[in-house]
PDB file of C-alpha atoms in Angstrom:
ATOM      1  CA  MET K 225     -48.455-176.502-114.038  1.00  0.00           C
ATOM      2  CA  SER K 226     -47.968-180.057-112.911  1.00  0.00           C
ATOM      3  CA  ALA K 227     -45.846-181.660-110.232  1.00  0.00           C
ATOM      4  CA  SER K 228     -43.252-184.208-111.285  1.00  0.00           C
ATOM      5  CA  HIS K 229     -44.192-186.513-108.389  1.00  0.00           C
ATOM      6  CA  ASP K 230     -46.829-186.742-105.697  1.00  0.00           C
ATOM      7  CA  PRO K 231     -46.396-184.847-102.427  1.00  0.00           C
ATOM      8  CA  PRO K 232     -45.738-186.947 -99.333  1.00  0.00           C
ATOM      9  CA  ALA K 233     -48.988-185.976 -97.605  1.00  0.00           C
ATOM     10  CA  ILE K 234     -52.413-184.965 -98.837  1.00  0.00           C
ATOM     11  CA  ARG K 235     -55.604-184.269 -96.926  1.00  0.00           C
ATOM     12  CA  ALA K 236     -59.037-183.485 -98.273  1.00  0.00           C
ATOM     13  CA  ILE K 237     -60.552-180.928 -95.916  1.00  0.00           C
ATOM     14  CA  GLY K 238     -64.102-179.747 -96.511  1.00  0.00           C
ATOM     15  CA  GLY K 239     -63.944-180.308-100.242  1.00  0.00           C
ATOM     16  CA  TRP K 240     -60.707-178.360-100.597  1.00  0.00           C
ATOM     17  CA  GLN K 241     -57.365-180.014-100.925  1.00  0.00           C
ATOM     18  CA  LEU K 242     -54.632-179.321 -98.416  1.00  0.00           C
ATOM     19  CA  TRP K 243     -51.202-180.447 -99.509  1.00  0.00           C
ATOM     20  CA  LEU K 244     -47.931-180.576 -97.685  1.00  0.00           C
ATOM     21  CA  LEU K 245     -45.508-179.410-100.337  1.00  0.00           C
ATOM     22  CA  LEU K 246     -42.561-181.555-101.228  1.00  0.00           C
ATOM     23  CA  PRO K 247     -39.806-181.213 -98.622  1.00  0.00           C
ATOM     24  CA  SER K 248     -37.196-180.608-101.322  1.00  0.00           C
ATOM     25  CA  SER K 249     -39.228-177.693-102.646  1.00  0.00           C
ATOM     26  CA  ALA K 250     -39.777-176.264 -99.184  1.00  0.00           C
ATOM     27  CA  LEU K 251     -36.128-176.652 -98.216  1.00  0.00           C
ATOM     28  CA  ALA K 252     -35.002-174.827-101.327  1.00  0.00           C
ATOM     29  CA  PHE K 253     -36.629-171.710 -99.926  1.00  0.00           C
ATOM     30  CA  ALA K 254     -36.185-172.302 -96.179  1.00  0.00           C
ATOM     31  CA  ALA K 255     -33.583-169.592 -95.768  1.00  0.00           C
ATOM     32  CA  ASN K 256     -35.944-166.908 -97.086  1.00  0.00           C
ATOM     33  CA  ALA K 257     -39.208-168.121 -95.589  1.00  0.00           C
ATOM     34  CA  SER K 258     -40.652-166.302 -92.615  1.00  0.00           C
ATOM     35  CA  ALA K 259     -43.374-167.586 -90.311  1.00  0.00           C
ATOM     36  CA  GLY K 260     -46.812-166.773 -91.617  1.00  0.00           C
ATOM     37  CA  GLU K 261     -45.663-165.889 -95.131  1.00  0.00           C
ATOM     38  CA  VAL K 262     -48.704-166.140 -97.414  1.00  0.00           C
ATOM     39  CA  TRP K 263     -48.782-166.255-101.198  1.00  0.00           C
ATOM     40  CA  VAL K 264     -51.723-166.615-103.551  1.00  0.00           C
ATOM     41  CA  VAL K 265     -51.103-168.111-106.983  1.00  0.00           C
ATOM     42  CA  THR K 266     -53.827-167.279-109.476  1.00  0.00           C
ATOM     43  CA  ASP K 267     -54.469-165.584-112.796  1.00  0.00           C
ATOM     44  CA  GLN K 268     -56.623-162.751-114.102  1.00  0.00           C
ATOM     45  CA  HIS K 269     -59.628-165.071-114.487  1.00  0.00           C
ATOM     46  CA  HIS K 270     -59.637-166.407-110.907  1.00  0.00           C
ATOM     47  CA  ALA K 271     -60.427-163.590-108.482  1.00  0.00           C
ATOM     48  CA  VAL K 272     -59.132-163.985-104.947  1.00  0.00           C
ATOM     49  CA  LYS K 273     -59.889-162.267-101.667  1.00  0.00           C
ATOM     50  CA  ALA K 274     -56.590-161.265-100.047  1.00  0.00           C
ATOM     51  CA  SER K 275     -55.262-158.546 -97.770  1.00  0.00           C
ATOM     52  CA  PRO K 276     -52.597-156.138 -99.059  1.00  0.00           C
ATOM     53  CA  THR K 277     -49.916-157.994 -97.051  1.00  0.00           C
ATOM     54  CA  VAL K 278     -50.420-161.172 -99.090  1.00  0.00           C
ATOM     55  CA  ARG K 279     -48.201-161.730-102.120  1.00  0.00           C
ATOM     56  CA  VAL K 280     -50.446-162.330-105.122  1.00  0.00           C
ATOM     57  CA  ILE K 281     -48.762-164.112-108.023  1.00  0.00           C
ATOM     58  CA  GLU K 282     -50.690-163.881-111.284  1.00  0.00           C
ATOM     59  CA  LEU K 283     -49.358-166.524-113.639  1.00  0.00           C
ATOM     60  CA  ASP K 284     -50.637-164.648-116.680  1.00  0.00           C
ATOM     61  CA  ALA K 285     -48.956-161.346-115.701  1.00  0.00           C
ATOM     62  CA  PRO K 286     -45.942-161.851-118.011  1.00  0.00           C
ATOM     63  CA  SER K 287     -48.163-162.436-121.047  1.00  0.00           C
ATOM     64  CA  ARG K 288     -50.295-159.388-120.178  1.00  0.00           C
ATOM     65  CA  ILE K 289     -47.180-157.201-119.999  1.00  0.00           C
ATOM     66  CA  GLU K 290     -45.949-158.633-123.297  1.00  0.00           C
ATOM     67  CA  ALA K 291     -49.349-157.856-124.836  1.00  0.00           C
ATOM     68  CA  GLU K 292     -49.073-154.240-123.635  1.00  0.00           C
ATOM     69  CA  LEU K 293     -45.628-153.913-125.180  1.00  0.00           C
ATOM     70  CA  SER K 294     -46.674-155.448-128.487  1.00  0.00           C
ATOM     71  CA  ALA K 295     -50.049-153.717-128.855  1.00  0.00           C
ATOM     72  CA  GLU K 296     -50.671-152.084-132.240  1.00  0.00           C
ATOM     73  CA  LEU K 297     -47.178-152.670-133.586  1.00  0.00           C
ATOM     74  CA  PRO K 298     -46.452-151.819-137.205  1.00  0.00           C
ATOM     75  CA  THR K 299     -46.016-154.730-139.606  1.00  0.00           C
ATOM     76  CA  ASP K 300     -42.489-153.622-140.505  1.00  0.00           C
ATOM     77  CA  PRO K 301     -40.115-155.535-138.168  1.00  0.00           C
ATOM     78  CA  VAL K 302     -37.626-152.660-137.900  1.00  0.00           C
ATOM     79  CA  GLN K 303     -40.333-150.163-136.944  1.00  0.00           C
ATOM     80  CA  ALA K 304     -41.895-152.661-134.541  1.00  0.00           C
ATOM     81  CA  THR K 305     -38.540-153.287-132.847  1.00  0.00           C
ATOM     82  CA  THR K 306     -37.923-149.568-132.495  1.00  0.00           C
ATOM     83  CA  LEU K 307     -41.369-149.001-130.996  1.00  0.00           C
ATOM     84  CA  VAL K 308     -41.005-151.842-128.470  1.00  0.00           C
ATOM     85  CA  GLN K 309     -37.573-150.535-127.445  1.00  0.00           C
ATOM     86  CA  ARG K 310     -39.084-147.072-126.993  1.00  0.00           C
ATOM     87  CA  ARG K 311     -41.877-148.528-124.861  1.00  0.00           C
ATOM     88  CA  LEU K 312     -39.381-150.444-122.730  1.00  0.00           C
ATOM     89  CA  GLN K 313     -37.239-147.353-122.207  1.00  0.00           C
ATOM     90  CA  GLY K 314     -40.294-145.176-121.541  1.00  0.00           C
ATOM     91  CA  GLY K 315     -41.490-147.556-118.868  1.00  0.00           C
ATOM     92  CA  GLY K 316     -38.213-147.118-117.024  1.00  0.00           C
ATOM     93  CA  THR K 317     -37.486-148.895-113.776  1.00  0.00           C
ATOM     94  CA  ALA K 318     -41.194-149.255-112.970  1.00  0.00           C
ATOM     95  CA  LEU K 319     -41.751-151.400-116.073  1.00  0.00           C
ATOM     96  CA  GLN K 320     -38.547-153.337-115.437  1.00  0.00           C
ATOM     97  CA  GLY K 321     -39.800-154.031-111.910  1.00  0.00           C
ATOM     98  CA  ARG K 322     -43.193-155.211-113.177  1.00  0.00           C
ATOM     99  CA  ILE K 323     -41.536-157.544-115.684  1.00  0.00           C
ATOM    100  CA  GLY K 324     -39.100-158.897-113.096  1.00  0.00           C
ATOM    101  CA  ASN K 325     -41.803-159.439-110.466  1.00  0.00           C
ATOM    102  CA  ALA K 326     -44.126-161.097-112.971  1.00  0.00           C
ATOM    103  CA  TYR K 327     -41.539-163.632-114.104  1.00  0.00           C
ATOM    104  CA  GLN K 328     -40.226-164.189-110.560  1.00  0.00           C
ATOM    105  CA  GLY K 329     -43.767-165.045-109.472  1.00  0.00           C
ATOM    106  CA  VAL K 330     -44.078-167.659-112.209  1.00  0.00           C
ATOM    107  CA  ILE K 331     -40.702-169.120-111.220  1.00  0.00           C
ATOM    108  CA  ASP K 332     -41.668-169.230-107.536  1.00  0.00           C
ATOM    109  CA  ALA K 333     -44.986-170.963-108.250  1.00  0.00           C
ATOM    110  CA  TRP K 334     -43.299-173.468-110.547  1.00  0.00           C
ATOM    111  CA  SER K 335     -40.537-174.129-108.001  1.00  0.00           C
ATOM    112  CA  LEU K 336     -43.127-175.011-105.355  1.00  0.00           C
ATOM    113  CA  GLY K 337     -44.912-177.362-107.727  1.00  0.00           C
ATOM    114  CA  ILE K 338     -48.217-175.490-107.778  1.00  0.00           C
ATOM    115  CA  THR K 339     -50.607-177.523-109.948  1.00  0.00           C
ATOM    116  CA  THR K 340     -53.964-175.748-109.706  1.00  0.00           C
ATOM    117  CA  ILE K 341     -55.205-172.189-109.265  1.00  0.00           C
ATOM    118  CA  PRO K 342     -56.171-170.466-107.166  1.00  0.00           C
ATOM    119  CA  ALA K 343     -53.668-171.764-104.641  1.00  0.00           C
ATOM    120  CA  VAL K 344     -52.998-170.303-101.208  1.00  0.00           C
ATOM    121  CA  VAL K 345     -49.499-171.110 -99.963  1.00  0.00           C
ATOM    122  CA  VAL K 346     -48.377-170.605 -96.350  1.00  0.00           C
ATOM    123  CA  ASP K 347     -44.731-170.636 -95.324  1.00  0.00           C
ATOM    124  CA  ARG K 348     -43.842-172.136 -98.704  1.00  0.00           C
ATOM    125  CA  ARG K 349     -44.827-175.457 -97.181  1.00  0.00           C
ATOM    126  CA  TYR K 350     -48.611-175.783 -97.123  1.00  0.00           C
ATOM    127  CA  VAL K 351     -51.072-175.146 -99.934  1.00  0.00           C
ATOM    128  CA  VAL K 352     -54.837-175.137-100.308  1.00  0.00           C
ATOM    129  CA  TYR K 353     -56.095-175.461-103.875  1.00  0.00           C
ATOM    130  CA  GLY K 354     -59.390-174.045-105.102  1.00  0.00           C
ATOM    131  CA  GLU K 355     -60.203-171.672-102.223  1.00  0.00           C
ATOM    132  CA  PRO K 356     -60.250-168.035-103.417  1.00  0.00           C
ATOM    133  CA  ASP K 357     -60.607-166.618 -99.871  1.00  0.00           C
ATOM    134  CA  VAL K 358     -57.165-166.369 -98.285  1.00  0.00           C
ATOM    135  CA  ASP K 359     -58.538-166.134 -94.737  1.00  0.00           C
ATOM    136  CA  LYS K 360     -60.537-169.351 -95.168  1.00  0.00           C
ATOM    137  CA  ALA K 361     -57.602-171.177 -96.744  1.00  0.00           C
ATOM    138  CA  SER K 362     -55.253-169.945 -94.013  1.00  0.00           C
ATOM    139  CA  ALA K 363     -57.701-171.137 -91.342  1.00  0.00           C
ATOM    140  CA  ARG K 364     -57.756-174.605 -92.941  1.00  0.00           C
ATOM    141  CA  ILE K 365     -53.976-174.694 -92.952  1.00  0.00           C
ATOM    142  CA  GLU K 366     -53.805-173.546 -89.330  1.00  0.00           C
ATOM    143  CA  ALA K 367     -56.296-176.247 -88.310  1.00  0.00           C
ATOM    144  CA  TYR K 368     -54.190-178.850 -90.120  1.00  0.00           C
ATOM    145  CA  ARG K 369     -51.021-177.593 -88.442  1.00  0.00           C
ATOM    146  CA  ARG K 370     -52.632-177.829 -84.988  1.00  0.00           C
ATOM    147  CA  LEU K 371     -53.633-181.443 -85.656  1.00  0.00           C
ATOM    148  CA  HIS K 372     -50.270-182.341 -87.233  1.00  0.00           C
ATOM    149  CA  PRO K 373     -47.545-180.381 -85.392  1.00  0.00           C
TER     150      PRO K 373
END
């Protein structure tokens, strides 16, 4: 993912990058943001250390779900379509929820302009790239916020 323009503020802190996300991106979500809201944007190949209260967005989740649905399909298109429809129906609301959450995560990460993974985002305003430990990234953000109220 790449940002269309540079953020207004960037700080290199201890080898990690701390970015102040674009105000327009942050404002788009201001109504829903709560203090201390933490997201991690990653994929299956970049393990992160996060508590259960942290929202983990895996950018490759939609393609993994699609791979599950299309696994071992027959070569006949009609049979393949029927089998995928059966799998979708069999998954019920749980599968629908997984699909919806997976794509919503990708949309949310894209909307914030996330460019690198892993990324730890706090309050949809601050992001630390490259730090897989959420506690460490959050501490860096908190230190930045204390210095730049």
